Amino acid sequence: MTYTVGHYLGERLAQIGLGHHFAVAGDYNLVLLDQLLEIEGLEQVYCCNELNCGFSAEGYARARGAGAAVVTFSVGALSALNAIGGAYAENLPVILISGAPNSNDHGSGHILHHTIGTPDYSYQLEIAKRLTCAAVSITAAEDAPVLIDHAIRTALREKKPAYIEIACNISAQPCPRPGPVGAILTDAPSDAATLRLAVDELASFIAARKKPMLLLGSRLRAAGCEDVAIRLADALGCAVATMAAAKSFFPEDHAGYIGTYWGDVSSSKAQQIYDWSDGVLCLAPVFNDYSTVGWTAWPKGDNVALLDSRHIAAGGKAFDGVHLRDVLEALIERLKDQPKKDATLVEYRRVHTTPAQPAPAAPDAPLVRAEMARQIQGLLTTNASVIAETGDSWFNVMQMKLPHGARVELEMQWGHIGWSVPATFGYAVGAPERRVIAMVGDGSFQLTAQEVAQMVRRNLPVIIFLINNRGYTIEVQIHDGPYNNIKNWDYAGLMNVFNAEDGHGKGFRATTGAEMEKAIAAALANTQGPTLIECVIDRDDCTSDLISWGRRVATANARPPVAR
């Protein structure tokens, strides 16, 4: 068998740990898909459309560290690039692979189908360059190895998406076999001198403070520092809070964990401890209008040290060219013989009181949000992963207590409604050993509902809690209007549509606590497909946190123009 460009790409994907790639067929990528099918250990997974394909690969990357999506030129890739923008925002290495016009057509003056009607086909590559850390176009087989390796290497190093475009007549051309995968996994080490200076400054920052605390951000996973952050917390002995988008990136059963810091909508007493602290070490944070509650809770100033994946700022000094893991390892070593800085944790234990657990609602009472959340809490095990959609699902999951090992996945930077359905599909493909739970609103579900059919196709035992409150609740709390109303669907009934003649999905409609409890029992028993539980609640039944947060964000959006 001739070894081809497509084989080279597929083998590289398998070498970096991918067992699957997601695909939507189109005439510019069909031969490439044939080549990828021949790679041992790399399964082709099909999606309903290219946007969903991109988000499925993004969800897979959350479970497996990287993902790949294969689409056709222009009409496919331009749709998928929306999801690739999300992967960039969320720091996930997703490889978007697009078939492209025949290499002989480039520069020929030909106008081709699926294009915007010009003989210049470079527009897709130029767009991709703005949404990825590396974008390459392959129009000659001899260029393929170096270009493919560059794109994949850069994506893995930067924890950002990359784009590979392959002309449709090139993917089956002969190509050398790839060398050892270590060539694309190796990263440049930290600069030793800069590392020493950065650690010196951080050690001085800590020594000068009596009440320091740790605040962990959403880029912690991308930096590969979740485990070392635990050891830093042990070395300091101080209070540890997570930012909202970092929910589950630090074990909630750790002795130093105090909850989520999110300004006015923080966990009980977490904001009080933050305000009381005289020094905050922020590990891999993202400070945007959402995470700072409309810029009202933005950690900055002399008492804040910022430790990002490759950049350290403390004491008025900045250090680049160092890896966060190296910095934290060296800092832990520096602190090992120092007294604990546990004042914030001592204070938290003094002021904190464990909230009473919500009592079950009357079985036949109309279902309310609190009862729905209480029952979902009961499903959280050490192997559970909750994919929470943009909206009140964010705030519901923030209030849940996670057992050790449970994970939460959020998309707070990109915030694309509908993300959770295909991301859940991709995550479940990548982590079949986990109990995958999705929480999605009805408005969000309507954008990407088709991918439930692929869950049925692959017999994935996902549990989907669909909150039917007849509208875009998060937008209602930010700025209401008739545009936040949607057409109601028979969501539970959709499962019959997706099952058709061979599926094993189940759909239930819950209007009371008893109905929801019965539906959950059926979901746990269904190991042959997804279960969708339509939770019917009142339109105005949302968390008070969403109301407070929405008001702050609306105020930030409404700021008048600055006079010039």
Coordinates of C-alpha atoms in Angstrom, one line a residue:
M1 CA 0.0 0.0 0.0
T2 CA 1.3 3.4 -0.9
Y3 CA 1.9 5.6 2.2
T4 CA 0.1 9.0 1.6
V5 CA -0.2 12.5 2.8
G6 CA -3.5 11.5 4.4
H7 CA -1.8 8.6 6.2
Y8 CA 0.9 10.9 7.5
L9 CA -1.7 13.2 9.0
G10 CA -3.8 10.4 10.5
E11 CA -0.7 8.7 12.0
R12 CA 0.4 12.0 13.6
L13 CA -3.1 12.4 15.1
A14 CA -2.9 8.9 16.5
Q15 CA 0.6 9.5 17.8
I16 CA -0.5 12.5 19.9
G17 CA -3.2 10.3 21.6
L18 CA -6.3 10.8 19.6
G19 CA -8.4 7.7 19.2
H20 CA -11.1 9.5 17.1
H21 CA -11.6 12.4 14.7
F22 CA -14.9 14.0 13.9
A23 CA -16.0 14.5 10.3
V24 CA -18.6 15.9 7.9
A25 CA -18.1 14.7 4.4
G26 CA -17.9 17.0 1.3
D27 CA -16.5 16.5 -2.1
Y28 CA -13.2 18.3 -1.3
N29 CA -12.4 16.0 1.6
L30 CA -13.7 12.6 0.5
V31 CA -10.4 11.1 -0.6
L32 CA -8.8 12.4 2.6
L33 CA -11.5 10.7 4.7
D34 CA -10.7 7.5 2.9
Q35 CA -7.0 7.8 3.8
L36 CA -7.9 8.5 7.5
L37 CA -10.1 5.4 7.6
E38 CA -7.0 3.3 7.0
I39 CA -5.2 4.4 10.2
E40 CA -5.2 1.8 12.9
G41 CA -6.6 3.0 16.2
L42 CA -8.1 6.2 14.7
E43 CA -11.9 6.0 14.4
Q44 CA -13.9 8.3 12.2
V45 CA -16.9 9.8 14.0
Y46 CA -19.6 11.6 12.0
C47 CA -21.5 14.8 12.9
C48 CA -24.7 16.4 11.6
N49 CA -23.1 19.7 10.5
E50 CA -19.8 21.4 10.6
L51 CA -20.5 23.7 13.5
N52 CA -21.4 20.7 15.6
C53 CA -18.3 18.9 14.3
G54 CA -16.1 21.7 15.5
F55 CA -17.7 21.8 18.9
S56 CA -17.6 17.9 19.2
A57 CA -13.9 18.0 18.6
E58 CA -13.7 20.8 21.2
G59 CA -15.5 18.6 23.8
Y60 CA -13.3 15.7 22.9
A61 CA -10.2 17.9 23.5
R62 CA -11.6 18.6 27.0
A63 CA -11.6 14.9 27.7
R64 CA -8.5 13.8 25.9
G65 CA -6.2 16.8 25.7
A66 CA -6.6 17.5 21.9
G67 CA -9.2 16.9 19.2
A68 CA -9.5 17.0 15.4
A69 CA -12.3 17.9 13.0
V70 CA -12.4 17.2 9.2
V71 CA -14.6 19.3 7.0
T72 CA -14.9 20.4 3.4
F73 CA -13.8 23.7 1.9
S74 CA -15.6 27.0 2.5
V75 CA -19.2 26.0 3.1
G76 CA -18.0 23.5 5.7
A77 CA -14.9 25.2 7.2
L78 CA -16.4 28.6 7.6
S79 CA -19.2 27.1 9.7
A80 CA -16.6 25.1 11.7
L81 CA -14.5 28.1 12.3
N82 CA -17.1 29.4 14.8
A83 CA -16.3 26.5 17.0
I84 CA -12.6 26.9 16.4
G85 CA -12.9 30.5 17.7
G86 CA -14.4 28.9 20.8
A87 CA -11.4 26.5 21.1
Y88 CA -9.1 29.4 20.8
A89 CA -10.9 31.3 23.5
E90 CA -11.1 28.3 25.8
N91 CA -7.4 27.2 25.3
L92 CA -8.0 23.9 23.6
P93 CA -5.8 22.3 20.9
V94 CA -8.3 21.4 18.2
I95 CA -6.9 20.6 14.8
L96 CA -9.3 21.8 12.0
I97 CA -8.6 19.9 8.8
S98 CA -10.2 21.1 5.6
G99 CA -10.2 19.7 2.1
A100 CA -9.5 22.3 -0.5
P101 CA -9.7 22.8 -4.3
N102 CA -7.5 20.8 -6.6
S103 CA -3.9 22.2 -6.6
N104 CA -4.1 22.8 -10.4
D105 CA -6.9 25.2 -9.9
H106 CA -4.9 27.5 -7.7
G107 CA -3.8 30.5 -9.8
S108 CA -5.8 29.2 -12.8
G109 CA -8.5 31.9 -12.8
H110 CA -11.1 29.2 -12.3
I111 CA -14.2 29.9 -10.3
L112 CA -15.2 26.9 -8.3
H113 CA -18.3 25.7 -6.5
H114 CA -18.4 26.1 -2.7
T115 CA -16.4 29.3 -3.0
I116 CA -17.5 32.9 -2.8
G117 CA -17.2 33.2 -6.6
T118 CA -13.7 34.5 -7.0
P119 CA -10.6 32.7 -8.4
D120 CA -8.6 33.4 -5.3
Y121 CA -9.2 30.6 -2.7
S122 CA -6.9 32.0 -0.1
Y123 CA -9.7 33.7 1.9
Q124 CA -10.3 30.7 4.1
L125 CA -6.7 30.4 5.1
E126 CA -6.5 34.1 5.9
I127 CA -9.6 33.8 8.1
A128 CA -8.2 30.8 9.8
K129 CA -4.9 32.6 10.6
R130 CA -6.9 35.0 12.9
L131 CA -8.6 32.1 14.8
T132 CA -5.7 29.7 15.2
C133 CA -2.1 29.6 16.4
A134 CA -0.9 28.0 13.2
A135 CA -2.6 27.8 9.7
V136 CA -1.1 26.0 6.7
S137 CA -2.1 25.1 3.2
I138 CA -0.8 22.0 1.5
T139 CA -0.7 22.0 -2.3
A140 CA 2.3 19.8 -2.8
A141 CA 2.9 16.4 -1.2
E142 CA 6.6 17.1 -0.5
D143 CA 5.6 20.0 1.8
A144 CA 3.1 18.0 3.8
P145 CA 5.3 16.5 6.6
V146 CA 6.8 19.8 7.7
L147 CA 3.6 21.8 7.5
I148 CA 1.5 19.1 9.3
D149 CA 4.1 18.8 12.1
H150 CA 4.3 22.6 12.4
A151 CA 0.6 23.0 12.9
I152 CA 0.2 20.1 15.3
R153 CA 3.3 21.0 17.3
T154 CA 2.2 24.6 17.7
A155 CA -1.3 23.7 18.7
L156 CA 0.0 21.4 21.5
R157 CA 2.5 23.9 22.7
E158 CA 0.2 26.9 22.7
K159 CA -2.9 25.0 23.8
K160 CA -4.8 26.7 20.9
P161 CA -6.4 25.4 17.7
A162 CA -4.5 24.9 14.4
Y163 CA -5.7 24.7 10.8
I164 CA -4.5 22.4 8.1
E165 CA -5.8 22.8 4.5
I166 CA -5.1 20.0 2.0
A167 CA -5.8 20.2 -1.7
C168 CA -8.2 17.4 -2.7
N169 CA -5.8 15.8 -5.2
I170 CA -2.9 15.8 -2.7
S171 CA -4.2 13.8 0.2
A172 CA -3.6 10.5 -1.7
Q173 CA -0.2 11.4 -3.0
P174 CA 2.9 9.5 -1.8
C175 CA 4.5 10.8 1.4
P176 CA 7.3 9.7 3.7
R177 CA 6.4 8.1 7.0
P178 CA 6.5 10.3 10.1
G179 CA 9.5 10.2 12.5
P180 CA 9.2 9.8 16.3
V181 CA 6.3 11.8 17.9
G182 CA 8.7 13.3 20.4
A183 CA 9.8 15.7 17.7
I184 CA 6.5 17.5 17.9
L185 CA 5.9 17.1 21.6
T186 CA 9.2 18.7 22.8
D187 CA 8.9 22.2 24.1
A188 CA 11.5 24.8 24.8
P189 CA 12.6 24.8 28.5
S190 CA 12.2 27.8 30.9
D191 CA 15.0 30.3 30.8
A192 CA 17.0 29.4 34.0
A193 CA 18.0 33.0 35.0
T194 CA 14.5 34.4 34.5
L195 CA 13.0 31.5 36.4
R196 CA 15.2 32.3 39.4
L197 CA 14.3 35.9 39.4
A198 CA 10.6 35.2 39.0
V199 CA 10.7 32.8 42.0
D200 CA 12.7 35.3 44.1
E201 CA 10.0 37.9 43.4
L202 CA 7.1 35.6 44.2
A203 CA 8.8 34.4 47.4
S204 CA 9.3 38.1 48.5
F205 CA 5.7 38.8 47.6
I206 CA 4.5 36.0 49.9
A207 CA 6.9 36.8 52.7
A208 CA 5.7 40.4 52.8
R209 CA 2.1 39.3 53.5
K210 CA 0.4 37.9 56.5
K211 CA -2.9 36.9 54.8
P212 CA -2.2 35.6 51.3
M213 CA -4.6 33.4 49.4
L214 CA -4.7 31.5 46.0
L215 CA -7.2 32.3 43.2
L216 CA -7.2 29.7 40.5
G217 CA -8.2 30.5 36.9
S218 CA -9.5 28.7 33.9
R219 CA -6.2 28.5 32.1
L220 CA -4.8 26.2 34.8
R221 CA -5.6 23.1 32.9
A222 CA -4.1 24.4 29.7
A223 CA -0.9 25.2 31.6
G224 CA -0.8 21.6 32.9
C225 CA -0.7 22.8 36.5
E226 CA -3.8 21.3 38.2
D227 CA -1.7 18.9 40.2
V228 CA 1.1 21.3 41.1
A229 CA -1.5 23.9 42.3
I230 CA -2.6 21.4 44.9
R231 CA 1.0 21.0 46.2
L232 CA 1.4 24.8 46.2
A233 CA -1.8 25.1 48.3
D234 CA -0.4 22.5 50.7
A235 CA 2.9 24.4 50.9
L236 CA 1.3 27.7 51.7
G237 CA -1.6 26.4 53.9
C238 CA -3.8 29.3 52.8
A239 CA -7.3 29.6 51.5
V240 CA -7.9 28.6 47.9
A241 CA -10.7 29.8 45.7
T242 CA -11.5 29.0 42.1
M243 CA -12.8 31.4 39.5
A244 CA -16.1 30.4 38.0
A245 CA -14.7 29.0 34.8
A246 CA -12.2 26.9 36.8
K247 CA -14.9 25.0 38.7
S248 CA -13.5 21.5 39.4
F249 CA -9.9 22.4 38.5
F250 CA -9.1 22.1 42.2
P251 CA -10.5 19.4 44.4
E252 CA -13.4 20.6 46.5
D253 CA -12.7 18.2 49.2
H254 CA -9.2 19.8 49.8
A255 CA -8.8 21.3 53.3
G256 CA -8.0 24.7 51.9
Y257 CA -10.8 25.0 49.4
I258 CA -13.3 27.8 50.2
G259 CA -15.4 27.9 47.0
T260 CA -15.9 30.1 44.0
Y261 CA -14.8 33.7 44.0
W262 CA -17.1 35.6 41.6
G263 CA -17.6 39.0 43.1
D264 CA -21.2 39.5 44.2
V265 CA -22.2 36.0 43.3
S266 CA -19.3 34.2 45.1
S267 CA -19.7 31.1 47.3
S268 CA -20.6 31.8 50.9
K269 CA -17.8 33.8 52.6
A270 CA -15.4 33.5 49.7
Q271 CA -15.7 37.2 48.8
Q272 CA -15.3 38.1 52.4
I273 CA -12.0 36.2 52.6
Y274 CA -10.9 37.7 49.3
D275 CA -11.6 41.2 50.6
W276 CA -9.8 40.4 53.9
S277 CA -6.7 39.0 52.3
D278 CA -3.7 41.2 51.9
G279 CA -2.2 39.3 48.9
V280 CA -3.7 37.2 46.1
L281 CA -1.7 34.9 43.9
C282 CA -3.8 34.5 40.7
L283 CA -2.9 31.3 38.9
A284 CA -3.7 31.2 35.1
P285 CA -6.7 33.6 35.4
V286 CA -8.9 35.1 32.6
F287 CA -10.3 38.5 33.6
N288 CA -13.2 39.5 31.3
D289 CA -16.5 41.2 31.8
Y290 CA -18.2 37.9 32.7
S291 CA -15.6 36.6 35.2
T292 CA -15.3 40.0 36.9
V293 CA -19.1 40.5 37.0
G294 CA -19.1 43.6 34.8
W295 CA -15.7 44.7 35.9
T296 CA -16.8 45.0 39.5
A297 CA -14.6 42.2 40.8
W298 CA -11.3 42.6 38.9
P299 CA -8.2 41.6 41.0
K300 CA -5.5 44.1 40.3
G301 CA -3.0 46.3 42.1
D302 CA 0.1 45.9 44.3
N303 CA -1.4 43.1 46.3
V304 CA -2.1 40.9 43.3
A305 CA 0.5 38.6 41.7
L306 CA -0.4 37.2 38.2
L307 CA 1.0 33.8 37.3
D308 CA 0.1 32.8 33.8
S309 CA 1.2 29.9 31.7
R310 CA 4.3 31.7 30.4
H311 CA 4.2 35.1 32.1
I312 CA 4.7 36.2 35.7
A313 CA 3.9 39.6 37.1
A314 CA 4.5 40.5 40.8
G315 CA 6.0 43.4 42.8
G316 CA 5.9 45.7 39.8
K317 CA 8.1 43.3 37.8
A318 CA 7.3 41.1 34.8
F319 CA 9.0 37.8 33.7
D320 CA 8.5 36.0 30.4
G321 CA 10.0 32.9 28.9
V322 CA 9.2 30.6 31.9
H323 CA 6.7 27.8 32.2
L324 CA 4.2 28.1 35.0
R325 CA 4.8 24.6 36.1
D326 CA 8.5 25.3 36.5
V327 CA 7.8 28.4 38.5
L328 CA 5.4 26.6 40.9
E329 CA 7.7 23.7 41.4
A330 CA 10.6 26.0 42.3
L331 CA 8.3 28.1 44.5
I332 CA 7.1 25.0 46.4
E333 CA 10.7 24.0 47.0
R334 CA 11.5 27.5 48.3
L335 CA 8.5 27.3 50.7
K336 CA 9.0 23.9 52.1
D337 CA 10.9 25.0 55.2
Q338 CA 8.9 28.2 55.7
P339 CA 6.0 28.7 58.2
K340 CA 2.5 28.2 56.8
K341 CA 0.7 31.3 55.7
D342 CA -2.7 30.0 56.9
A343 CA -4.4 33.1 58.2
T344 CA -7.0 33.3 55.4
L345 CA -7.9 29.6 55.9
V346 CA -8.2 30.1 59.7
E347 CA -10.4 33.1 59.2
Y348 CA -12.6 31.2 56.7
R349 CA -13.1 28.4 59.1
R350 CA -14.1 30.9 61.8
V351 CA -16.7 32.7 59.7
H352 CA -18.0 30.0 57.5
T353 CA -21.1 27.9 58.3
T354 CA -22.1 24.9 56.3
P355 CA -25.4 25.7 54.6
A356 CA -28.3 23.4 55.3
Q357 CA -29.0 20.8 52.6
P358 CA -32.2 21.6 50.6
A359 CA -35.1 19.4 51.6
P360 CA -36.8 17.4 48.9
A361 CA -39.9 19.1 47.5
A362 CA -43.3 17.6 47.9
P363 CA -43.4 14.8 45.2
D364 CA -46.5 16.2 43.4
A365 CA -45.6 19.9 43.7
P366 CA -44.8 21.7 40.4
L367 CA -41.1 21.3 39.5
V368 CA -38.9 24.2 40.5
R369 CA -35.3 25.0 39.7
A370 CA -34.1 24.3 43.3
E371 CA -35.6 20.8 43.3
M372 CA -34.2 20.1 39.8
A373 CA -30.7 21.1 41.0
R374 CA -31.0 19.0 44.2
Q375 CA -31.8 15.9 42.2
I376 CA -28.9 16.5 39.7
Q377 CA -26.6 16.9 42.7
G378 CA -27.5 13.4 43.7
L379 CA -26.1 12.1 40.4
L380 CA -22.6 13.5 41.0
T381 CA -20.1 10.7 41.5
T382 CA -16.3 10.6 41.4
N383 CA -16.5 9.7 37.7
A384 CA -19.2 12.3 36.7
S385 CA -18.6 15.1 34.2
V386 CA -21.1 17.9 34.0
I387 CA -21.2 20.0 30.8
A388 CA -23.1 23.2 31.7
E389 CA -24.5 25.4 29.0
T390 CA -24.3 29.2 29.0
G391 CA -27.0 30.6 31.1
D392 CA -28.5 29.6 34.5
S393 CA -26.9 26.2 34.2
W394 CA -23.6 28.1 35.1
F395 CA -25.1 29.3 38.3
N396 CA -26.8 26.0 39.2
V397 CA -23.6 24.1 38.8
M398 CA -21.6 26.6 40.8
Q399 CA -23.8 25.8 43.8
M400 CA -23.2 22.0 43.5
K401 CA -20.6 20.3 45.7
L402 CA -18.3 18.1 43.7
P403 CA -17.0 14.8 45.0
H404 CA -13.3 14.1 44.4
G405 CA -12.7 13.4 40.7
A406 CA -15.9 14.9 39.4
R407 CA -15.5 17.5 36.6
V408 CA -17.4 20.5 35.3
E409 CA -16.9 21.8 31.8
L410 CA -18.0 25.4 30.9
E411 CA -17.5 27.7 28.0
M412 CA -17.4 31.1 29.7
Q413 CA -15.1 32.9 27.5
W414 CA -16.7 32.1 24.1
G415 CA -20.2 31.7 25.5
H416 CA -21.8 30.3 22.4
I417 CA -25.3 29.1 23.2
G418 CA -25.8 25.6 21.9
W419 CA -22.2 24.6 22.5
S420 CA -23.0 22.1 25.2
V421 CA -24.9 19.5 23.0
P422 CA -22.1 18.7 20.5
A423 CA -19.5 19.3 23.2
T424 CA -21.2 16.7 25.3
F425 CA -21.2 14.3 22.3
G426 CA -17.5 14.8 21.8
Y427 CA -16.7 14.5 25.5
A428 CA -18.7 11.3 25.8
V429 CA -16.8 9.8 22.8
G430 CA -13.5 10.7 24.4
A431 CA -14.4 9.6 27.9
P432 CA -16.7 6.6 27.8
E433 CA -15.7 5.6 31.3
R434 CA -17.3 8.7 32.8
R435 CA -20.9 9.5 33.7
V436 CA -21.6 12.4 31.3
I437 CA -24.3 14.8 32.3
A438 CA -25.4 17.9 30.3
M439 CA -27.4 20.8 31.6
V440 CA -28.9 22.9 28.7
G441 CA -31.6 25.5 28.3
D442 CA -34.3 25.1 25.7
G443 CA -33.2 28.1 23.7
S444 CA -29.6 26.8 23.6
F445 CA -30.7 23.3 22.7
Q446 CA -32.6 24.5 19.6
L447 CA -29.3 25.7 18.0
T448 CA -27.5 22.3 18.0
A449 CA -30.1 19.6 18.9
Q450 CA -29.2 17.4 15.9
E451 CA -26.2 16.0 17.6
V452 CA -28.4 14.1 20.1
A453 CA -29.0 11.8 17.0
Q454 CA -25.3 11.0 17.0
M455 CA -25.4 10.1 20.6
V456 CA -28.2 7.7 19.7
R457 CA -26.1 6.4 16.7
R458 CA -23.2 5.6 19.0
N459 CA -25.3 4.3 22.0
L460 CA -23.8 6.8 24.3
P461 CA -25.5 6.8 27.8
V462 CA -25.5 10.5 28.2
I463 CA -28.0 12.1 30.5
I464 CA -29.3 15.5 29.2
F465 CA -31.3 17.8 31.6
L466 CA -33.1 20.2 29.3
I467 CA -34.6 23.2 31.2
N468 CA -37.8 24.2 29.5
N469 CA -38.7 27.7 30.6
R470 CA -39.6 28.9 27.1
G471 CA -36.9 31.5 26.5
Y472 CA -33.3 32.7 26.7
T473 CA -33.3 33.2 30.5
I474 CA -29.7 34.6 30.7
E475 CA -30.6 37.3 28.1
V476 CA -33.8 38.0 30.0
Q477 CA -31.7 38.9 33.1
I478 CA -29.3 41.0 31.1
H479 CA -31.8 42.8 28.8
D480 CA -35.4 41.5 28.2
G481 CA -37.5 41.9 25.1
P482 CA -39.7 39.8 22.8
Y483 CA -36.6 38.5 21.1
N484 CA -36.0 36.3 24.1
N485 CA -39.1 34.3 23.5
I486 CA -38.8 31.0 21.6
K487 CA -41.2 28.5 19.9
N488 CA -41.8 25.7 22.3
W489 CA -40.9 22.1 21.2
D490 CA -41.9 18.7 22.4
Y491 CA -38.3 18.1 23.5
A492 CA -38.9 14.7 25.2
G493 CA -40.7 13.6 22.1
L494 CA -37.7 14.4 19.9
M495 CA -36.0 11.3 21.1
N496 CA -38.5 9.2 19.0
V497 CA -37.4 11.2 16.0
F498 CA -33.8 10.6 16.7
N499 CA -34.3 6.9 17.5
A500 CA -36.1 6.1 14.2
E501 CA -36.0 2.4 13.5
D502 CA -32.9 1.4 15.5
G503 CA -32.1 3.8 18.4
H504 CA -32.3 3.3 22.1
G505 CA -32.6 6.8 23.4
K506 CA -35.2 7.7 25.9
G507 CA -37.1 11.0 26.4
F508 CA -39.1 12.0 29.5
R509 CA -41.0 15.2 30.5
A510 CA -40.8 16.1 34.2
T511 CA -43.3 18.6 35.6
T512 CA -43.0 17.5 39.3
G513 CA -40.2 16.2 41.5
A514 CA -41.6 12.7 41.4
E515 CA -41.6 12.7 37.6
M516 CA -38.0 13.8 37.5
E517 CA -37.0 11.2 40.1
K518 CA -38.6 8.5 38.0
A519 CA -36.9 9.8 34.8
I520 CA -33.5 9.8 36.5
A521 CA -34.0 6.2 37.5
A522 CA -34.8 5.3 34.0
A523 CA -31.8 7.2 32.7
L524 CA -29.4 5.4 35.0
A525 CA -30.8 2.1 33.8
N526 CA -30.4 3.0 30.1
T527 CA -26.9 2.0 29.1
Q528 CA -27.7 1.8 25.3
G529 CA -28.3 5.4 24.5
P530 CA -28.9 8.9 25.7
T531 CA -31.7 10.0 28.0
L532 CA -33.2 13.4 27.6
I533 CA -35.2 14.7 30.6
E534 CA -37.2 17.8 29.8
C535 CA -37.5 19.8 33.1
V536 CA -40.5 22.1 32.9
I537 CA -40.1 25.2 35.2
D538 CA -41.5 28.7 35.3
R539 CA -39.9 31.3 33.1
D540 CA -38.9 33.5 36.0
D541 CA -37.5 30.6 38.1
C542 CA -33.8 31.1 38.1
T543 CA -31.0 31.6 40.6
S544 CA -30.7 34.9 42.4
D545 CA -27.0 34.8 41.4
L546 CA -28.0 35.0 37.7
I547 CA -30.2 38.0 38.5
S548 CA -27.4 39.8 40.3
W549 CA -24.8 38.9 37.8
G550 CA -27.0 39.8 34.8
R551 CA -27.7 43.3 36.3
R552 CA -23.9 43.9 36.7
V553 CA -23.2 42.8 33.1
A554 CA -26.0 44.9 31.8
T555 CA -24.7 47.9 33.6
A556 CA -21.2 47.3 32.0
N557 CA -22.8 46.9 28.6
A558 CA -24.7 50.2 29.0
R559 CA -21.8 52.4 29.8
P560 CA -22.1 55.6 27.7
P561 CA -19.4 56.5 25.2
V562 CA -16.4 58.4 26.6
A563 CA -16.2 62.0 25.5
R564 CA -13.4 62.6 23.1

